[in-house]
Amino acid sequence: MDPAARKDLYPHVEPFDTGRLRVSDVHTIYYEQSGNPGGHPVVFLHGGPGAGTSPGNRRFFDPEFYRIVLFDQRGAGKSTPHACLEQNTTWDLVADIEKLRQHLDIPEWQVFGGSWGSTLALAYSQTHPDKRSLALF
């Protein structure tokens, strides 16, 4: 790749909101929002399973344009209980994404997934085609 064509990541930003959402009788997921609170919503789906998000994931998106939503999937990162496989299927995770969208009162959002997150993004997009504006893998 031509070094001149390389684009650096966006600058580091801190979350303007963090929280926890109970998604089952076993699991509570951690989520955070950063960037522009009135911006175009984008949800980042991390790889793994089990990896969790990191502050660097916020840097994929222009914080002036996007309302950036990151969350740790069941059993991963800051979600509890850690490393729990009970009630932790692909379809449970798809339901969690939709519960989070509703909890944050977001009509539709851009879905961005990397590695395992791309599989999850595809499953969510097929299940909720009217709730996503674009899916990137």
JSON list of C-alpha atoms in Angstrom, two decimals:
[
{"chain": "A", "resi": 1, "resn": "MET", "atom": "CA", "xyz": [0.00, 0.00, 0.00]},
{"chain": "A", "resi": 2, "resn": "ASP", "atom": "CA", "xyz": [1.25, 3.46, -0.85]},
{"chain": "A", "resi": 3, "resn": "PRO", "atom": "CA", "xyz": [2.13, 5.19, 2.48]},
{"chain": "A", "resi": 4, "resn": "ALA", "atom": "CA", "xyz": [0.64, 8.44, 1.16]},
{"chain": "A", "resi": 5, "resn": "ALA", "atom": "CA", "xyz": [-2.72, 6.68, 0.74]},
{"chain": "A", "resi": 6, "resn": "ARG", "atom": "CA", "xyz": [-2.72, 5.45, 4.36]},
{"chain": "A", "resi": 7, "resn": "LYS", "atom": "CA", "xyz": [-5.29, 7.10, 6.61]},
{"chain": "A", "resi": 8, "resn": "ASP", "atom": "CA", "xyz": [-4.57, 7.32, 10.31]},
{"chain": "A", "resi": 9, "resn": "LEU", "atom": "CA", "xyz": [-7.23, 6.50, 12.84]},
{"chain": "A", "resi": 10, "resn": "TYR", "atom": "CA", "xyz": [-9.32, 9.28, 14.35]},
{"chain": "A", "resi": 11, "resn": "PRO", "atom": "CA", "xyz": [-8.16, 10.90, 17.61]},
{"chain": "A", "resi": 12, "resn": "HIS", "atom": "CA", "xyz": [-8.86, 9.29, 20.97]},
{"chain": "A", "resi": 13, "resn": "VAL", "atom": "CA", "xyz": [-12.13, 10.36, 22.61]},
{"chain": "A", "resi": 14, "resn": "GLU", "atom": "CA", "xyz": [-13.58, 9.62, 26.02]},
{"chain": "A", "resi": 15, "resn": "PRO", "atom": "CA", "xyz": [-17.12, 8.28, 26.43]},
{"chain": "A", "resi": 16, "resn": "PHE", "atom": "CA", "xyz": [-19.85, 10.77, 27.24]},
{"chain": "A", "resi": 17, "resn": "ASP", "atom": "CA", "xyz": [-22.00, 7.94, 28.63]},
{"chain": "A", "resi": 18, "resn": "THR", "atom": "CA", "xyz": [-21.38, 4.48, 30.08]},
{"chain": "A", "resi": 19, "resn": "GLY", "atom": "CA", "xyz": [-23.83, 2.01, 31.50]},
{"chain": "A", "resi": 20, "resn": "ARG", "atom": "CA", "xyz": [-24.92, -1.54, 32.09]},
{"chain": "A", "resi": 21, "resn": "LEU", "atom": "CA", "xyz": [-28.00, -3.20, 30.63]},
{"chain": "A", "resi": 22, "resn": "ARG", "atom": "CA", "xyz": [-29.50, -6.37, 32.07]},
{"chain": "A", "resi": 23, "resn": "VAL", "atom": "CA", "xyz": [-30.27, -8.55, 29.04]},
{"chain": "A", "resi": 24, "resn": "SER", "atom": "CA", "xyz": [-31.20, -11.83, 30.77]},
{"chain": "A", "resi": 25, "resn": "ASP", "atom": "CA", "xyz": [-31.55, -13.31, 34.22]},
{"chain": "A", "resi": 26, "resn": "VAL", "atom": "CA", "xyz": [-27.84, -14.23, 33.95]},
{"chain": "A", "resi": 27, "resn": "HIS", "atom": "CA", "xyz": [-26.17, -11.51, 31.86]},
{"chain": "A", "resi": 28, "resn": "THR", "atom": "CA", "xyz": [-25.59, -7.77, 32.13]},
{"chain": "A", "resi": 29, "resn": "ILE", "atom": "CA", "xyz": [-23.75, -6.04, 29.28]},
{"chain": "A", "resi": 30, "resn": "TYR", "atom": "CA", "xyz": [-21.49, -3.01, 29.54]},
{"chain": "A", "resi": 31, "resn": "TYR", "atom": "CA", "xyz": [-21.92, -0.27, 26.94]},
{"chain": "A", "resi": 32, "resn": "GLU", "atom": "CA", "xyz": [-20.49, 3.16, 26.24]},
{"chain": "A", "resi": 33, "resn": "GLN", "atom": "CA", "xyz": [-21.19, 6.06, 23.91]},
{"chain": "A", "resi": 34, "resn": "SER", "atom": "CA", "xyz": [-18.68, 8.55, 22.59]},
{"chain": "A", "resi": 35, "resn": "GLY", "atom": "CA", "xyz": [-18.36, 11.07, 19.80]},
{"chain": "A", "resi": 36, "resn": "ASN", "atom": "CA", "xyz": [-21.24, 13.35, 18.83]},
{"chain": "A", "resi": 37, "resn": "PRO", "atom": "CA", "xyz": [-24.39, 12.70, 20.94]},
{"chain": "A", "resi": 38, "resn": "GLY", "atom": "CA", "xyz": [-26.50, 14.03, 18.04]},
{"chain": "A", "resi": 39, "resn": "GLY", "atom": "CA", "xyz": [-24.45, 12.32, 15.35]},
{"chain": "A", "resi": 40, "resn": "HIS", "atom": "CA", "xyz": [-25.17, 9.37, 13.08]},
{"chain": "A", "resi": 41, "resn": "PRO", "atom": "CA", "xyz": [-25.37, 6.27, 15.34]},
{"chain": "A", "resi": 42, "resn": "VAL", "atom": "CA", "xyz": [-22.92, 3.44, 14.70]},
{"chain": "A", "resi": 43, "resn": "VAL", "atom": "CA", "xyz": [-22.56, 0.29, 16.79]},
{"chain": "A", "resi": 44, "resn": "PHE", "atom": "CA", "xyz": [-19.22, -1.53, 16.85]},
{"chain": "A", "resi": 45, "resn": "LEU", "atom": "CA", "xyz": [-19.36, -5.32, 17.26]},
{"chain": "A", "resi": 46, "resn": "HIS", "atom": "CA", "xyz": [-16.07, -6.68, 18.57]},
{"chain": "A", "resi": 47, "resn": "GLY", "atom": "CA", "xyz": [-14.32, -9.90, 17.67]},
{"chain": "A", "resi": 48, "resn": "GLY", "atom": "CA", "xyz": [-13.72, -12.85, 19.90]},
{"chain": "A", "resi": 49, "resn": "PRO", "atom": "CA", "xyz": [-15.94, -14.25, 21.17]},
{"chain": "A", "resi": 50, "resn": "GLY", "atom": "CA", "xyz": [-14.64, -13.19, 24.56]},
{"chain": "A", "resi": 51, "resn": "ALA", "atom": "CA", "xyz": [-12.36, -10.34, 23.51]},
{"chain": "A", "resi": 52, "resn": "GLY", "atom": "CA", "xyz": [-14.37, -7.29, 24.55]},
{"chain": "A", "resi": 53, "resn": "THR", "atom": "CA", "xyz": [-13.96, -3.74, 23.27]},
{"chain": "A", "resi": 54, "resn": "SER", "atom": "CA", "xyz": [-11.04, -1.39, 23.82]},
{"chain": "A", "resi": 55, "resn": "PRO", "atom": "CA", "xyz": [-10.67, 2.40, 23.76]},
{"chain": "A", "resi": 56, "resn": "GLY", "atom": "CA", "xyz": [-8.91, 2.07, 20.40]},
{"chain": "A", "resi": 57, "resn": "ASN", "atom": "CA", "xyz": [-12.14, 0.82, 18.81]},
{"chain": "A", "resi": 58, "resn": "ARG", "atom": "CA", "xyz": [-13.59, 4.32, 19.17]},
{"chain": "A", "resi": 59, "resn": "ARG", "atom": "CA", "xyz": [-10.86, 5.59, 16.83]},
{"chain": "A", "resi": 60, "resn": "PHE", "atom": "CA", "xyz": [-12.35, 3.84, 13.77]},
{"chain": "A", "resi": 61, "resn": "PHE", "atom": "CA", "xyz": [-15.05, 6.52, 13.56]},
{"chain": "A", "resi": 62, "resn": "ASP", "atom": "CA", "xyz": [-15.04, 10.29, 13.10]},
{"chain": "A", "resi": 63, "resn": "PRO", "atom": "CA", "xyz": [-16.16, 11.55, 16.54]},
{"chain": "A", "resi": 64, "resn": "GLU", "atom": "CA", "xyz": [-17.54, 14.77, 15.07]},
{"chain": "A", "resi": 65, "resn": "PHE", "atom": "CA", "xyz": [-19.91, 12.88, 12.74]},
{"chain": "A", "resi": 66, "resn": "TYR", "atom": "CA", "xyz": [-20.76, 9.66, 14.62]},
{"chain": "A", "resi": 67, "resn": "ARG", "atom": "CA", "xyz": [-22.50, 8.76, 17.85]},
{"chain": "A", "resi": 68, "resn": "ILE", "atom": "CA", "xyz": [-20.23, 5.80, 18.59]},
{"chain": "A", "resi": 69, "resn": "VAL", "atom": "CA", "xyz": [-21.73, 2.90, 20.56]},
{"chain": "A", "resi": 70, "resn": "LEU", "atom": "CA", "xyz": [-19.46, 0.14, 21.85]},
{"chain": "A", "resi": 71, "resn": "PHE", "atom": "CA", "xyz": [-20.55, -2.73, 24.06]},
{"chain": "A", "resi": 72, "resn": "ASP", "atom": "CA", "xyz": [-19.01, -5.87, 25.48]},
{"chain": "A", "resi": 73, "resn": "GLN", "atom": "CA", "xyz": [-20.88, -8.99, 24.42]},
{"chain": "A", "resi": 74, "resn": "ARG", "atom": "CA", "xyz": [-22.09, -11.54, 26.98]},
{"chain": "A", "resi": 75, "resn": "GLY", "atom": "CA", "xyz": [-19.19, -13.01, 28.94]},
{"chain": "A", "resi": 76, "resn": "ALA", "atom": "CA", "xyz": [-16.66, -10.55, 27.47]},
{"chain": "A", "resi": 77, "resn": "GLY", "atom": "CA", "xyz": [-14.82, -7.45, 28.63]},
{"chain": "A", "resi": 78, "resn": "LYS", "atom": "CA", "xyz": [-16.68, -5.54, 31.35]},
{"chain": "A", "resi": 79, "resn": "SER", "atom": "CA", "xyz": [-19.92, -7.48, 30.90]},
{"chain": "A", "resi": 80, "resn": "THR", "atom": "CA", "xyz": [-20.91, -9.86, 33.68]},
{"chain": "A", "resi": 81, "resn": "PRO", "atom": "CA", "xyz": [-20.56, -12.65, 34.51]},
{"chain": "A", "resi": 82, "resn": "HIS", "atom": "CA", "xyz": [-17.16, -12.88, 32.85]},
{"chain": "A", "resi": 83, "resn": "ALA", "atom": "CA", "xyz": [-16.51, -15.85, 30.51]},
{"chain": "A", "resi": 84, "resn": "CYS", "atom": "CA", "xyz": [-19.99, -17.28, 31.13]},
{"chain": "A", "resi": 85, "resn": "LEU", "atom": "CA", "xyz": [-21.27, -19.48, 28.30]},
{"chain": "A", "resi": 86, "resn": "GLU", "atom": "CA", "xyz": [-24.74, -20.03, 29.76]},
{"chain": "A", "resi": 87, "resn": "GLN", "atom": "CA", "xyz": [-27.44, -18.34, 27.63]},
{"chain": "A", "resi": 88, "resn": "ASN", "atom": "CA", "xyz": [-24.71, -17.12, 25.28]},
{"chain": "A", "resi": 89, "resn": "THR", "atom": "CA", "xyz": [-25.62, -18.04, 21.70]},
{"chain": "A", "resi": 90, "resn": "THR", "atom": "CA", "xyz": [-25.43, -16.03, 18.51]},
{"chain": "A", "resi": 91, "resn": "TRP", "atom": "CA", "xyz": [-29.18, -15.39, 18.74]},
{"chain": "A", "resi": 92, "resn": "ASP", "atom": "CA", "xyz": [-28.87, -14.24, 22.36]},
{"chain": "A", "resi": 93, "resn": "LEU", "atom": "CA", "xyz": [-26.25, -11.73, 21.20]},
{"chain": "A", "resi": 94, "resn": "VAL", "atom": "CA", "xyz": [-28.45, -10.58, 18.31]},
{"chain": "A", "resi": 95, "resn": "ALA", "atom": "CA", "xyz": [-31.28, -9.99, 20.80]},
{"chain": "A", "resi": 96, "resn": "ASP", "atom": "CA", "xyz": [-28.86, -8.00, 23.01]},
{"chain": "A", "resi": 97, "resn": "ILE", "atom": "CA", "xyz": [-27.94, -5.69, 20.14]},
{"chain": "A", "resi": 98, "resn": "GLU", "atom": "CA", "xyz": [-31.62, -4.95, 19.55]},
{"chain": "A", "resi": 99, "resn": "LYS", "atom": "CA", "xyz": [-32.29, -4.44, 23.28]},
{"chain": "A", "resi": 100, "resn": "LEU", "atom": "CA", "xyz": [-29.39, -1.99, 23.44]},
{"chain": "A", "resi": 101, "resn": "ARG", "atom": "CA", "xyz": [-30.66, -0.07, 20.38]},
{"chain": "A", "resi": 102, "resn": "GLN", "atom": "CA", "xyz": [-34.08, 0.24, 22.02]},
{"chain": "A", "resi": 103, "resn": "HIS", "atom": "CA", "xyz": [-32.58, 1.15, 25.42]},
{"chain": "A", "resi": 104, "resn": "LEU", "atom": "CA", "xyz": [-30.58, 3.98, 23.83]},
{"chain": "A", "resi": 105, "resn": "ASP", "atom": "CA", "xyz": [-33.66, 5.12, 21.86]},
{"chain": "A", "resi": 106, "resn": "ILE", "atom": "CA", "xyz": [-31.89, 4.86, 18.49]},
{"chain": "A", "resi": 107, "resn": "PRO", "atom": "CA", "xyz": [-34.31, 4.42, 15.54]},
{"chain": "A", "resi": 108, "resn": "GLU", "atom": "CA", "xyz": [-31.68, 2.78, 13.31]},
{"chain": "A", "resi": 109, "resn": "TRP", "atom": "CA", "xyz": [-27.92, 2.54, 13.27]},
{"chain": "A", "resi": 110, "resn": "GLN", "atom": "CA", "xyz": [-24.96, 1.66, 11.15]},
{"chain": "A", "resi": 111, "resn": "VAL", "atom": "CA", "xyz": [-23.59, -1.77, 12.08]},
{"chain": "A", "resi": 112, "resn": "PHE", "atom": "CA", "xyz": [-19.82, -2.28, 11.98]},
{"chain": "A", "resi": 113, "resn": "GLY", "atom": "CA", "xyz": [-18.27, -5.63, 12.86]},
{"chain": "A", "resi": 114, "resn": "GLY", "atom": "CA", "xyz": [-14.77, -7.02, 12.75]},
{"chain": "A", "resi": 115, "resn": "SER", "atom": "CA", "xyz": [-13.73, -10.70, 12.89]},
{"chain": "A", "resi": 116, "resn": "TRP", "atom": "CA", "xyz": [-16.43, -12.53, 14.91]},
{"chain": "A", "resi": 117, "resn": "GLY", "atom": "CA", "xyz": [-18.25, -9.20, 15.05]},
{"chain": "A", "resi": 118, "resn": "SER", "atom": "CA", "xyz": [-18.77, -9.35, 11.28]},
{"chain": "A", "resi": 119, "resn": "THR", "atom": "CA", "xyz": [-20.66, -12.63, 11.65]},
{"chain": "A", "resi": 120, "resn": "LEU", "atom": "CA", "xyz": [-22.74, -11.10, 14.41]},
{"chain": "A", "resi": 121, "resn": "ALA", "atom": "CA", "xyz": [-23.37, -7.98, 12.28]},
{"chain": "A", "resi": 122, "resn": "LEU", "atom": "CA", "xyz": [-24.62, -10.15, 9.44]},
{"chain": "A", "resi": 123, "resn": "ALA", "atom": "CA", "xyz": [-26.94, -12.13, 11.75]},
{"chain": "A", "resi": 124, "resn": "TYR", "atom": "CA", "xyz": [-28.31, -8.91, 13.26]},
{"chain": "A", "resi": 125, "resn": "SER", "atom": "CA", "xyz": [-28.77, -7.28, 9.85]},
{"chain": "A", "resi": 126, "resn": "GLN", "atom": "CA", "xyz": [-30.68, -10.28, 8.51]},
{"chain": "A", "resi": 127, "resn": "THR", "atom": "CA", "xyz": [-32.90, -10.40, 11.59]},
{"chain": "A", "resi": 128, "resn": "HIS", "atom": "CA", "xyz": [-33.49, -6.63, 11.85]},
{"chain": "A", "resi": 129, "resn": "PRO", "atom": "CA", "xyz": [-33.10, -5.20, 8.32]},
{"chain": "A", "resi": 130, "resn": "ASP", "atom": "CA", "xyz": [-35.24, -2.16, 9.13]},
{"chain": "A", "resi": 131, "resn": "LYS", "atom": "CA", "xyz": [-33.07, -1.18, 12.12]},
{"chain": "A", "resi": 132, "resn": "ARG", "atom": "CA", "xyz": [-29.74, -0.79, 10.37]},
{"chain": "A", "resi": 133, "resn": "SER", "atom": "CA", "xyz": [-28.70, 1.75, 7.80]},
{"chain": "A", "resi": 134, "resn": "LEU", "atom": "CA", "xyz": [-25.57, -0.05, 6.62]},
{"chain": "A", "resi": 135, "resn": "ALA", "atom": "CA", "xyz": [-23.57, -3.09, 7.65]},
{"chain": "A", "resi": 136, "resn": "LEU", "atom": "CA", "xyz": [-19.79, -3.07, 7.28]},
{"chain": "A", "resi": 137, "resn": "PHE", "atom": "CA", "xyz": [-17.61, -6.11, 7.82]}
]
